[in-house]
Amino acid sequence: MTVQIFRRIHVAFIALITAIAVTGCVSEDREYVTYVSSWGKRGSGAGELSEPIGVALDAAGNVYISDAGSNCIQKFSSTGDFLSQLDDGPNKLDRPMHIAVDTHGRVYVPEYGADRVNVFDSAGARLFSFGKSGSAAGEFDSPAGVNVGPDGKIYVADFYNHRVQVFDSSGMYLSQFGSEGHAPGEFYYPTDVFVDSANRIFVADAYNNRVQRFSKNRAPLVIGSEGNDDRGLKVADAVAVGPSGRLFVSDFEDSRIQIFDTTGVWLGLFGGKGTAPGKFDRPTDIAIAPDGSVYVVDFGNNRIQKFTLIQ
């Protein structure tokens, strides 16, 4: 009897070791974040949200939200206290999307309905804008996301033109990459872009249901794919890289956040459809602070949810 038990334990142990080797020491049950708090409710008043889309953080930890339904940017403290509103005065924003804040506190706002990118200072004064409607170099057809690299270059996800355009820090056109399609290096309605500290470019290739990572020479690496299981993506709406090097992807239609490493290995997920704390209704963006705070735009629930990374 004792020998039989030992043999069963030994077989189970060997199976466990084999599973760990195959998955790269990844457990699908591992928790990567802990829920902290949430704020916001549907409305057009200060601190209320109507179809929030994007989120970005400044160096002080303040949280900027693009409130697409109200055509403005709202600024909150890290604990959700309303601080101010940016709406370009009499010139209302036209559906602001995935925004960015650079190291100088400048706020970059792509206007999906106006085919341009606005740049504001930290006080909300507009510094300059660039872009116009079209498909030529430097023109946009519904810019959906923006990010600023460590070298100051501005990257814009040009949604209907199926490409990413690159500009200098003053908004002058430099280059572009991508075209409509489904092969590596091609896009099908890109919605967001993120540039990490190594100048690697991550593009949320939304309706190809994947993220693409581009190195300095623009060689693409495909991360994720469409699917109905835990690892599948259904509209990869936004992407962010955390301080630990993990890649967070907004899985819009599945109402969850997927986590990969930057080489494309799937690590886990959190969320799921619902209104309870930690659940989402079509999340649209993620921002991760250096201290491990994770902010998720919960589009359908008109709120922001805050989590903290489990190191």
JSON list of N, CA and C in Angstrom, two decimals, residues 40-52 67-74 76 82 85 87 92 302:
[
{"chain": "A", "resi": 40, "resn": "GLY", "atom": "N", "xyz": [-16.05, 57.45, -10.31]},
{"chain": "A", "resi": 40, "resn": "GLY", "atom": "CA", "xyz": [-16.76, 57.87, -11.52]},
{"chain": "A", "resi": 40, "resn": "GLY", "atom": "C", "xyz": [-18.15, 57.30, -11.58]},
{"chain": "A", "resi": 41, "resn": "LYS", "atom": "N", "xyz": [-19.03, 58.03, -12.22]},
{"chain": "A", "resi": 41, "resn": "LYS", "atom": "CA", "xyz": [-20.37, 57.56, -12.54]},
{"chain": "A", "resi": 41, "resn": "LYS", "atom": "C", "xyz": [-20.82, 58.31, -13.79]},
{"chain": "A", "resi": 42, "resn": "ARG", "atom": "N", "xyz": [-21.85, 57.81, -14.45]},
{"chain": "A", "resi": 42, "resn": "ARG", "atom": "CA", "xyz": [-22.28, 58.40, -15.70]},
{"chain": "A", "resi": 42, "resn": "ARG", "atom": "C", "xyz": [-22.81, 59.80, -15.47]},
{"chain": "A", "resi": 43, "resn": "GLY", "atom": "N", "xyz": [-22.33, 60.75, -16.28]},
{"chain": "A", "resi": 43, "resn": "GLY", "atom": "CA", "xyz": [-22.79, 62.14, -16.20]},
{"chain": "A", "resi": 43, "resn": "GLY", "atom": "C", "xyz": [-21.83, 63.05, -16.92]},
{"chain": "A", "resi": 44, "resn": "SER", "atom": "N", "xyz": [-22.18, 64.32, -16.95]},
{"chain": "A", "resi": 44, "resn": "SER", "atom": "CA", "xyz": [-21.35, 65.32, -17.64]},
{"chain": "A", "resi": 44, "resn": "SER", "atom": "C", "xyz": [-20.78, 66.36, -16.69]},
{"chain": "A", "resi": 45, "resn": "GLY", "atom": "N", "xyz": [-20.99, 66.20, -15.39]},
{"chain": "A", "resi": 45, "resn": "GLY", "atom": "CA", "xyz": [-20.46, 67.15, -14.43]},
{"chain": "A", "resi": 45, "resn": "GLY", "atom": "C", "xyz": [-19.02, 66.85, -14.06]},
{"chain": "A", "resi": 46, "resn": "ALA", "atom": "N", "xyz": [-18.45, 67.70, -13.24]},
{"chain": "A", "resi": 46, "resn": "ALA", "atom": "CA", "xyz": [-17.07, 67.52, -12.78]},
{"chain": "A", "resi": 46, "resn": "ALA", "atom": "C", "xyz": [-16.94, 66.19, -12.04]},
{"chain": "A", "resi": 47, "resn": "GLY", "atom": "N", "xyz": [-16.00, 65.38, -12.45]},
{"chain": "A", "resi": 47, "resn": "GLY", "atom": "CA", "xyz": [-15.79, 64.09, -11.82]},
{"chain": "A", "resi": 47, "resn": "GLY", "atom": "C", "xyz": [-16.68, 62.99, -12.33]},
{"chain": "A", "resi": 48, "resn": "GLU", "atom": "N", "xyz": [-17.66, 63.34, -13.16]},
{"chain": "A", "resi": 48, "resn": "GLU", "atom": "CA", "xyz": [-18.52, 62.32, -13.78]},
{"chain": "A", "resi": 48, "resn": "GLU", "atom": "C", "xyz": [-17.97, 61.97, -15.16]},
{"chain": "A", "resi": 49, "resn": "LEU", "atom": "N", "xyz": [-18.32, 60.80, -15.65]},
{"chain": "A", "resi": 49, "resn": "LEU", "atom": "CA", "xyz": [-17.75, 60.31, -16.90]},
{"chain": "A", "resi": 49, "resn": "LEU", "atom": "C", "xyz": [-18.83, 59.85, -17.86]},
{"chain": "A", "resi": 50, "resn": "SER", "atom": "N", "xyz": [-18.57, 60.09, -19.14]},
{"chain": "A", "resi": 50, "resn": "SER", "atom": "CA", "xyz": [-19.48, 59.65, -20.18]},
{"chain": "A", "resi": 50, "resn": "SER", "atom": "C", "xyz": [-18.64, 59.07, -21.32]},
{"chain": "A", "resi": 51, "resn": "GLU", "atom": "N", "xyz": [-18.60, 57.76, -21.40]},
{"chain": "A", "resi": 51, "resn": "GLU", "atom": "CA", "xyz": [-17.80, 57.05, -22.40]},
{"chain": "A", "resi": 51, "resn": "GLU", "atom": "C", "xyz": [-16.31, 57.39, -22.29]},
{"chain": "A", "resi": 52, "resn": "PRO", "atom": "N", "xyz": [-15.71, 57.15, -21.13]},
{"chain": "A", "resi": 52, "resn": "PRO", "atom": "CA", "xyz": [-14.27, 57.39, -21.00]},
{"chain": "A", "resi": 52, "resn": "PRO", "atom": "C", "xyz": [-13.50, 56.42, -21.88]},
{"chain": "A", "resi": 67, "resn": "ASP", "atom": "N", "xyz": [-12.49, 61.89, -21.67]},
{"chain": "A", "resi": 67, "resn": "ASP", "atom": "CA", "xyz": [-13.93, 61.64, -21.51]},
{"chain": "A", "resi": 67, "resn": "ASP", "atom": "C", "xyz": [-14.59, 61.92, -22.85]},
{"chain": "A", "resi": 68, "resn": "ALA", "atom": "N", "xyz": [-14.63, 60.89, -23.69]},
{"chain": "A", "resi": 68, "resn": "ALA", "atom": "CA", "xyz": [-15.03, 61.07, -25.08]},
{"chain": "A", "resi": 68, "resn": "ALA", "atom": "C", "xyz": [-16.46, 61.57, -25.22]},
{"chain": "A", "resi": 69, "resn": "GLY", "atom": "N", "xyz": [-17.36, 61.09, -24.37]},
{"chain": "A", "resi": 69, "resn": "GLY", "atom": "CA", "xyz": [-18.75, 61.50, -24.47]},
{"chain": "A", "resi": 69, "resn": "GLY", "atom": "C", "xyz": [-18.97, 62.95, -24.13]},
{"chain": "A", "resi": 70, "resn": "SER", "atom": "N", "xyz": [-18.12, 63.50, -23.26]},
{"chain": "A", "resi": 70, "resn": "SER", "atom": "CA", "xyz": [-18.22, 64.92, -22.87]},
{"chain": "A", "resi": 70, "resn": "SER", "atom": "C", "xyz": [-17.20, 65.78, -23.59]},
{"chain": "A", "resi": 71, "resn": "ASN", "atom": "N", "xyz": [-16.38, 65.17, -24.45]},
{"chain": "A", "resi": 71, "resn": "ASN", "atom": "CA", "xyz": [-15.39, 65.91, -25.25]},
{"chain": "A", "resi": 71, "resn": "ASN", "atom": "C", "xyz": [-14.45, 66.76, -24.41]},
{"chain": "A", "resi": 72, "resn": "CYS", "atom": "N", "xyz": [-13.88, 66.14, -23.37]},
{"chain": "A", "resi": 72, "resn": "CYS", "atom": "CA", "xyz": [-12.94, 66.86, -22.53]},
{"chain": "A", "resi": 72, "resn": "CYS", "atom": "C", "xyz": [-11.95, 65.88, -21.91]},
{"chain": "A", "resi": 73, "resn": "ILE", "atom": "N", "xyz": [-10.93, 66.42, -21.26]},
{"chain": "A", "resi": 73, "resn": "ILE", "atom": "CA", "xyz": [-9.99, 65.64, -20.48]},
{"chain": "A", "resi": 73, "resn": "ILE", "atom": "C", "xyz": [-10.20, 66.02, -19.01]},
{"chain": "A", "resi": 74, "resn": "GLN", "atom": "N", "xyz": [-10.37, 65.04, -18.16]},
{"chain": "A", "resi": 74, "resn": "GLN", "atom": "CA", "xyz": [-10.52, 65.30, -16.73]},
{"chain": "A", "resi": 74, "resn": "GLN", "atom": "C", "xyz": [-9.26, 64.84, -16.00]},
{"chain": "A", "resi": 76, "resn": "PHE", "atom": "N", "xyz": [-7.57, 63.88, -12.29]},
{"chain": "A", "resi": 76, "resn": "PHE", "atom": "CA", "xyz": [-7.87, 63.42, -10.95]},
{"chain": "A", "resi": 76, "resn": "PHE", "atom": "C", "xyz": [-6.57, 63.19, -10.18]},
{"chain": "A", "resi": 82, "resn": "PHE", "atom": "N", "xyz": [-11.40, 64.74, -8.02]},
{"chain": "A", "resi": 82, "resn": "PHE", "atom": "CA", "xyz": [-11.42, 65.59, -9.21]},
{"chain": "A", "resi": 82, "resn": "PHE", "atom": "C", "xyz": [-10.57, 66.83, -8.98]},
{"chain": "A", "resi": 85, "resn": "GLN", "atom": "N", "xyz": [-10.45, 70.30, -15.34]},
{"chain": "A", "resi": 85, "resn": "GLN", "atom": "CA", "xyz": [-10.94, 69.82, -16.62]},
{"chain": "A", "resi": 85, "resn": "GLN", "atom": "C", "xyz": [-10.27, 70.59, -17.74]},
{"chain": "A", "resi": 87, "resn": "ASP", "atom": "N", "xyz": [-10.65, 71.29, -21.76]},
{"chain": "A", "resi": 87, "resn": "ASP", "atom": "CA", "xyz": [-11.54, 71.10, -22.92]},
{"chain": "A", "resi": 87, "resn": "ASP", "atom": "C", "xyz": [-11.25, 72.07, -24.06]},
{"chain": "A", "resi": 92, "resn": "LYS", "atom": "N", "xyz": [-14.24, 73.10, -28.37]},
{"chain": "A", "resi": 92, "resn": "LYS", "atom": "CA", "xyz": [-14.41, 71.81, -27.73]},
{"chain": "A", "resi": 92, "resn": "LYS", "atom": "C", "xyz": [-13.63, 70.71, -28.46]},
{"chain": "A", "resi": 302, "resn": "ASN", "atom": "N", "xyz": [-18.56, 53.41, -17.05]},
{"chain": "A", "resi": 302, "resn": "ASN", "atom": "CA", "xyz": [-18.29, 54.85, -16.84]},
{"chain": "A", "resi": 302, "resn": "ASN", "atom": "C", "xyz": [-17.55, 55.11, -15.52]}
]
